[in-house]
XYZ file of C-alpha atoms in Angstrom:
417
model
C 12.402 -24.677 3.853
C 10.115 -26.185 1.221
C 8.820 -28.753 3.725
C 8.168 -25.973 6.232
C 6.299 -23.895 3.681
C 4.183 -26.829 2.528
C 3.381 -27.802 6.107
C 2.303 -24.262 7.048
C 0.284 -23.902 3.850
C -1.467 -27.240 4.351
C -2.227 -26.394 7.981
C -3.837 -23.037 7.146
C -5.853 -24.542 4.289
C -7.025 -27.547 6.336
C -8.225 -25.317 9.168
C -10.263 -23.215 6.750
C -11.710 -26.221 4.898
C -12.459 -28.363 7.922
C -13.834 -25.537 10.053
C -15.530 -23.034 7.725
C -17.322 -21.396 10.632
C -13.987 -20.148 11.930
C -13.197 -18.453 8.610
C -16.683 -17.072 7.922
C -17.290 -13.410 8.699
C -18.539 -13.221 12.280
C -21.761 -11.411 12.951
C -21.643 -8.692 15.640
C -22.694 -9.864 19.081
C -25.671 -7.882 20.366
C -25.095 -6.722 23.950
C -28.329 -4.839 24.541
C -28.994 -1.147 25.023
C -28.185 -0.480 21.385
C -24.645 -1.880 21.773
C -22.981 -4.577 19.674
C -19.494 -6.057 19.639
C -17.903 -6.934 16.293
C -14.779 -9.159 16.505
C -11.840 -8.554 14.161
C -9.511 -11.383 13.136
C -7.227 -11.266 10.098
C -4.472 -13.785 9.346
C -1.927 -13.833 6.527
C 0.733 -16.482 5.876
C 3.286 -15.562 3.212
C 6.435 -16.899 1.594
C 8.643 -14.294 -0.112
C 11.791 -15.067 -2.091
C 14.238 -12.443 -3.401
C 17.019 -13.065 -5.910
C 19.646 -10.354 -6.546
C 23.248 -10.518 -7.844
C 24.959 -10.128 -4.444
C 22.291 -11.335 -1.997
C 19.060 -13.251 -1.799
C 16.346 -13.911 0.789
C 13.781 -16.492 1.858
C 11.097 -15.439 4.313
C 8.056 -17.198 5.729
C 6.050 -14.816 7.905
C 2.693 -15.077 9.640
C 0.770 -11.937 10.509
C -2.269 -11.903 12.805
C -4.492 -8.928 13.570
C -7.034 -9.290 16.338
C -9.373 -6.892 18.052
C -12.973 -5.767 18.332
C -15.225 -2.839 17.561
C -17.839 -1.775 20.108
C -20.707 -0.020 18.311
C -23.747 1.923 19.482
C -26.841 2.501 17.391
C -26.269 6.263 17.678
C -23.270 5.924 15.333
C -20.562 5.975 17.992
C -17.964 3.198 17.975
C -14.690 2.299 19.664
C -12.221 0.067 17.800
C -9.093 -1.559 19.222
C -6.819 -3.832 17.191
C -3.433 -5.422 17.873
C -1.062 -6.722 15.220
C 1.673 -9.339 15.487
C 4.111 -10.826 12.961
C 6.342 -13.850 13.458
C 9.145 -15.010 11.200
C 8.929 -18.762 10.679
C 11.864 -18.656 8.258
C 14.202 -15.701 8.859
C 16.719 -15.716 6.012
C 16.005 -12.066 5.201
C 16.923 -8.515 6.201
C 13.939 -6.907 7.897
C 15.491 -3.427 8.214
C 16.921 -1.750 5.063
C 18.659 0.911 7.179
C 21.369 0.996 9.844
C 20.099 -0.153 13.225
C 21.443 -2.344 16.044
C 18.924 -5.183 16.012
C 19.036 -8.936 15.416
C 16.591 -8.512 12.512
C 19.054 -6.296 10.674
C 20.719 -8.989 8.499
C 22.600 -7.241 5.636
C 23.922 -10.582 4.366
C 20.407 -11.144 2.989
C 18.175 -9.133 0.662
C 15.444 -6.966 2.162
C 12.008 -8.299 3.050
C 10.448 -5.457 5.040
C 8.379 -7.609 7.421
C 9.982 -7.369 10.897
C 8.752 -9.589 13.706
C 6.886 -7.486 16.254
C 3.731 -7.101 18.307
C 2.108 -3.680 18.508
C -1.083 -1.665 18.734
C -2.239 -1.248 15.144
C -5.439 0.773 15.586
C -7.212 2.456 18.495
C -9.897 4.839 17.342
C -13.130 6.503 18.414
C -15.559 7.182 15.587
C -18.917 8.808 15.000
C -20.614 7.874 11.742
C -23.849 9.044 10.178
C -25.014 9.220 6.588
C -23.697 12.744 5.881
C -20.787 12.905 8.342
C -17.997 10.755 9.797
C -15.421 11.789 12.390
C -12.546 9.532 13.499
C -10.028 10.246 16.279
C -7.039 8.111 17.215
C -4.669 5.643 15.582
C -6.318 4.758 12.297
C -5.928 3.355 8.798
C -6.093 6.036 6.059
C -6.309 5.252 2.339
C -6.905 8.277 0.113
C -7.904 7.868 -3.550
C -5.486 5.476 -5.288
C -3.079 5.716 -2.275
C -0.416 7.465 -4.359
C 0.128 10.082 -1.650
C -1.424 8.565 1.501
C -2.096 4.882 2.153
C -1.841 2.016 4.624
C 0.827 0.027 2.715
C -1.451 -2.985 3.026
C 0.884 -5.294 1.091
C 3.424 -5.458 3.923
C 2.628 -7.551 6.987
C 2.775 -4.578 9.359
C 0.602 -1.833 7.907
C 1.105 1.918 8.133
C -1.298 3.845 10.363
C -1.664 7.434 11.533
C -2.362 9.151 14.842
C -4.894 11.598 13.498
C -8.226 13.383 13.514
C -10.237 12.886 10.337
C -13.581 14.341 9.235
C -15.579 13.301 6.165
C -18.767 14.997 5.021
C -21.227 14.655 2.136
C -22.966 17.892 1.182
C -25.283 17.048 -1.676
C -23.111 16.244 -4.705
C -19.943 17.422 -2.942
C -17.844 15.349 -0.529
C -15.210 16.822 1.769
C -12.346 15.035 3.530
C -9.930 16.644 6.010
C -7.256 15.018 8.185
C -4.761 16.400 10.675
C -2.148 13.850 11.773
C 0.682 14.147 14.275
C 2.348 10.781 13.678
C 3.031 8.400 10.800
C 3.410 4.869 12.226
C 5.626 3.040 9.745
C 5.627 -0.538 8.436
C 8.832 -1.274 10.381
C 7.062 -1.513 13.734
C 7.987 -0.832 17.334
C 11.575 -2.124 17.140
C 12.686 0.161 14.297
C 14.223 2.869 16.495
C 13.875 6.321 14.884
C 11.906 4.798 12.017
C 9.169 3.383 14.229
C 7.227 6.583 13.660
C 7.690 10.014 12.128
C 6.151 12.895 14.050
C 5.096 16.265 12.715
C 2.128 18.257 11.494
C 0.469 16.616 8.502
C -2.635 17.904 6.742
C -4.570 15.996 4.060
C -7.409 17.870 2.337
C -9.800 16.781 -0.412
C -12.987 18.008 -2.079
C -14.767 15.879 -4.673
C -17.866 16.073 -6.839
C -19.600 13.927 -9.440
C -19.820 15.545 -12.876
C -21.887 13.201 -15.038
C -19.995 9.890 -15.231
C -16.765 11.533 -13.996
C -15.623 11.899 -10.389
C -13.439 15.001 -9.950
C -11.385 15.725 -6.850
C -9.055 18.506 -5.751
C -6.507 17.628 -3.069
C -3.719 19.046 -0.942
C -1.078 17.280 1.165
C 1.003 19.407 3.556
C 3.837 17.488 5.236
C 5.792 19.210 8.018
C 8.055 16.683 9.752
C 9.624 17.485 13.116
C 13.182 18.775 12.812
C 14.587 15.691 14.538
C 13.055 13.501 11.838
C 14.854 15.521 9.169
C 18.163 14.873 10.939
C 18.666 11.508 9.248
C 15.833 9.076 9.929
C 13.873 9.987 6.807
C 14.833 8.430 3.490
C 14.964 11.832 1.760
C 16.115 15.290 2.842
C 13.286 17.079 1.058
C 10.495 15.440 3.027
C 8.758 18.700 4.023
C 6.586 19.281 0.968
C 3.312 20.778 -0.125
C 1.426 19.055 -2.926
C -1.621 20.575 -4.633
C -3.449 18.793 -7.396
C -6.557 17.244 -8.921
C -7.701 13.783 -9.970
C -10.483 12.616 -12.285
C -11.858 9.098 -12.748
C -14.704 7.743 -14.840
C -16.263 4.541 -16.157
C -18.012 4.551 -19.525
C -20.245 1.713 -20.729
C -19.470 1.187 -24.412
C -21.487 -2.019 -24.843
C -23.342 -4.453 -22.540
C -20.090 -6.288 -21.734
C -17.536 -3.571 -22.526
C -16.475 -0.791 -20.146
C -13.850 1.925 -20.590
C -12.192 3.069 -17.345
C -10.178 6.286 -17.315
C -8.120 7.989 -14.595
C -5.895 11.067 -14.664
C -4.035 13.074 -12.024
C -1.935 16.224 -11.987
C -0.172 17.785 -9.012
C 2.489 20.359 -8.285
C 4.885 19.653 -5.408
C 7.155 22.247 -3.851
C 9.219 22.888 -0.730
C 7.453 23.537 2.551
C 8.390 24.613 6.065
C 11.941 23.374 6.934
C 12.800 21.963 3.531
C 16.330 23.227 2.728
C 15.672 23.372 -1.015
C 13.526 25.683 -3.128
C 11.871 23.940 -6.067
C 8.655 23.080 -7.931
C 8.138 19.759 -9.720
C 5.199 18.086 -11.444
C 3.353 14.841 -10.863
C 1.380 13.465 -13.839
C -0.511 10.184 -14.150
C -2.907 8.825 -16.751
C -4.388 5.356 -17.203
C -6.944 3.769 -19.529
C -8.442 0.325 -19.129
C -10.861 -1.611 -21.310
C -12.848 -4.559 -19.933
C -14.481 -7.012 -22.363
C -16.378 -9.385 -20.108
C -13.699 -11.477 -18.380
C -10.796 -10.020 -20.377
C -9.106 -6.723 -19.518
C -6.383 -4.602 -21.060
C -4.856 -1.402 -19.705
C -2.080 1.101 -20.374
C -0.756 4.017 -18.401
C 1.913 6.614 -17.744
C 3.186 8.083 -14.492
C 5.733 10.840 -14.034
C 7.346 11.887 -10.777
C 9.023 15.020 -12.044
C 12.468 16.376 -11.257
C 14.490 19.562 -11.735
C 17.701 17.526 -11.803
C 18.414 17.605 -8.071
C 14.969 17.298 -6.444
C 12.094 15.022 -7.436
C 8.513 14.385 -6.380
C 8.478 12.296 -3.194
C 5.538 10.425 -1.672
C 6.781 9.143 1.731
C 3.266 8.265 2.978
C 2.093 6.347 -0.100
C 1.308 2.670 -0.580
C 4.276 2.495 -2.914
C 4.079 -1.231 -3.718
C 1.073 -0.339 -5.908
C 3.222 1.876 -8.137
C 6.333 1.511 -10.328
C 6.465 -2.266 -10.152
C 6.272 -4.938 -7.473
C 10.045 -5.345 -7.249
C 9.992 -2.105 -5.186
C 13.089 -0.535 -6.724
C 11.607 2.981 -6.615
C 10.294 3.353 -3.052
C 12.269 6.592 -2.901
C 12.140 8.594 -6.129
C 15.630 9.034 -7.672
C 16.875 12.645 -7.788
C 16.376 12.653 -11.583
C 12.728 11.633 -11.190
C 11.014 8.776 -12.957
C 8.777 8.154 -15.952
C 6.915 4.845 -15.882
C 5.255 3.633 -19.096
C 3.255 0.479 -18.460
C 0.629 -1.813 -19.927
C -0.953 -5.126 -19.118
C -3.657 -7.730 -19.625
C -5.862 -9.633 -17.176
C -8.419 -12.431 -17.298
C -11.045 -13.810 -14.895
C -11.619 -17.547 -15.286
C -15.293 -17.645 -14.308
C -15.705 -21.058 -15.971
C -13.325 -22.740 -13.498
C -15.830 -23.573 -10.760
C -13.330 -25.551 -8.657
C -11.295 -22.374 -8.033
C -13.765 -19.522 -7.365
C -12.477 -16.095 -8.351
C -9.551 -17.481 -10.348
C -7.844 -14.550 -12.062
C -4.520 -13.811 -13.715
C -2.721 -10.619 -14.746
C 0.539 -9.640 -16.459
C 1.989 -6.096 -16.576
C 5.087 -4.637 -18.243
C 6.877 -1.457 -17.047
C 9.537 0.616 -18.792
C 11.320 3.118 -16.540
C 13.215 6.250 -17.569
C 14.424 9.295 -15.656
C 12.409 12.474 -16.019
C 15.577 14.595 -16.079
C 18.388 13.516 -18.402
C 16.497 10.773 -20.277
C 18.321 7.868 -18.625
C 16.810 4.423 -19.136
C 16.526 2.902 -15.650
C 15.285 -0.571 -16.525
C 12.333 -2.789 -17.425
C 10.059 -4.934 -15.280
C 7.506 -7.702 -15.693
C 4.857 -8.397 -13.045
C 2.506 -11.401 -12.970
C -0.122 -12.630 -10.521
C -2.540 -15.542 -10.095
C -5.220 -15.668 -7.410
C -8.288 -17.660 -6.315
C -10.256 -18.694 -3.222
C -10.848 -21.927 -1.323
C -13.781 -21.400 1.016
C -12.801 -18.248 2.917
C -9.075 -18.551 2.232
C -7.688 -16.242 -0.457
C -4.615 -17.642 -2.217
C -2.290 -15.440 -4.238
C 0.937 -16.027 -6.178
C 2.924 -13.049 -7.505
C 6.164 -12.613 -9.436
C 8.305 -9.575 -10.255
C 11.313 -9.496 -12.607
C 13.282 -6.222 -12.828
C 16.011 -5.970 -15.482
C 18.335 -3.126 -14.475
C 19.889 -0.751 -16.988
C 20.769 2.609 -15.443
C 19.333 2.159 -11.939
C 19.450 -0.491 -9.223
C 20.293 -4.165 -9.759
C 18.557 -7.093 -11.418
C 15.873 -8.216 -8.970
C 13.476 -11.142 -8.992
C 10.816 -11.693 -6.342
C 8.225 -14.402 -5.794
C 5.368 -14.529 -3.290
C 2.931 -17.244 -2.248
C 0.277 -16.034 0.162
C -2.756 -17.330 2.063
C -5.105 -14.880 3.766
C -8.200 -15.309 5.878
C -10.267 -12.698 7.724
C -13.547 -12.362 9.578
């Protein structure tokens, strides 16, 4: 396995170093008549190791996205993109749910990167300075992706079949989406979890108030009844969430910046949800950057009434509550995540452009009942060689009242143009 990983890593790096033109961003090809064609190529090679008490996993996967965007000077464009993932080393369970498929390997720990080939995006878009409209299968990342995101960390990203409109009206920006399908990270071979259909509405209105950006938002999730019958990870998936978010950056000195972010939302039952409840979502984070050094601390609460908790089934959840991914579905008692970390950018290391490192600590408790779930350390190191981005990450979850001890390690090379 180690020889295979080293060989694949050396091959990807040598291609990028020996042929930089292949890795450089490609300029659009002018076709005449105001038309241009912009190629899309994105490749990611990754090794992921998982260590748990009863099982473990070793996965080497290669993901390639390829397509093109045809643009007209009027602002109209048509984008088509395919996505394929192959498993070079398959000692992992690609499907963490019951399904009859050769990639369902419960003897191994979960690495949610199934092998597949599928249509990732197919969208028609009109874009001008004050207005953008997008129709079709598309990538949607809203705010910090806590409620809606593309789950970009996994090899197969999440997309939506949707109509989206964005408008800028002076100091106010508006964003409205109606989606009929959530295309999951598990791909075309995931049976009932390939996609979740329904009526989904994402609304947002934002404005700049001095140095602070303020936004009000609403997420209305109405899954089809058949989806509620067992394919979804939670029975209270039909929810309505109303809230607000504020972010701001404050220059304290020439090389010192204070970054603040805060969110509050109220989530309750909606449409066919069998329960009746109201629970709170609260998040606050402060970060201080002193030149190349950064420090941050934060708190996030996914509230619970004891039986129902805040759920975010369309989020990029790897960004939240630790990289070990123990809390992809919020426990019924909710979760409180206290966290803090430090980071540093090594600008003086010229041989490794963009070299940066970060360490974060999380302490998890239940919102209801004050149960200590566990503690987690996350660490990352990244840099670039030519156009190849190289990233190493590590997660160490120490279980107390939830889940099992889990350690994960990733080594990743990525190139796009």
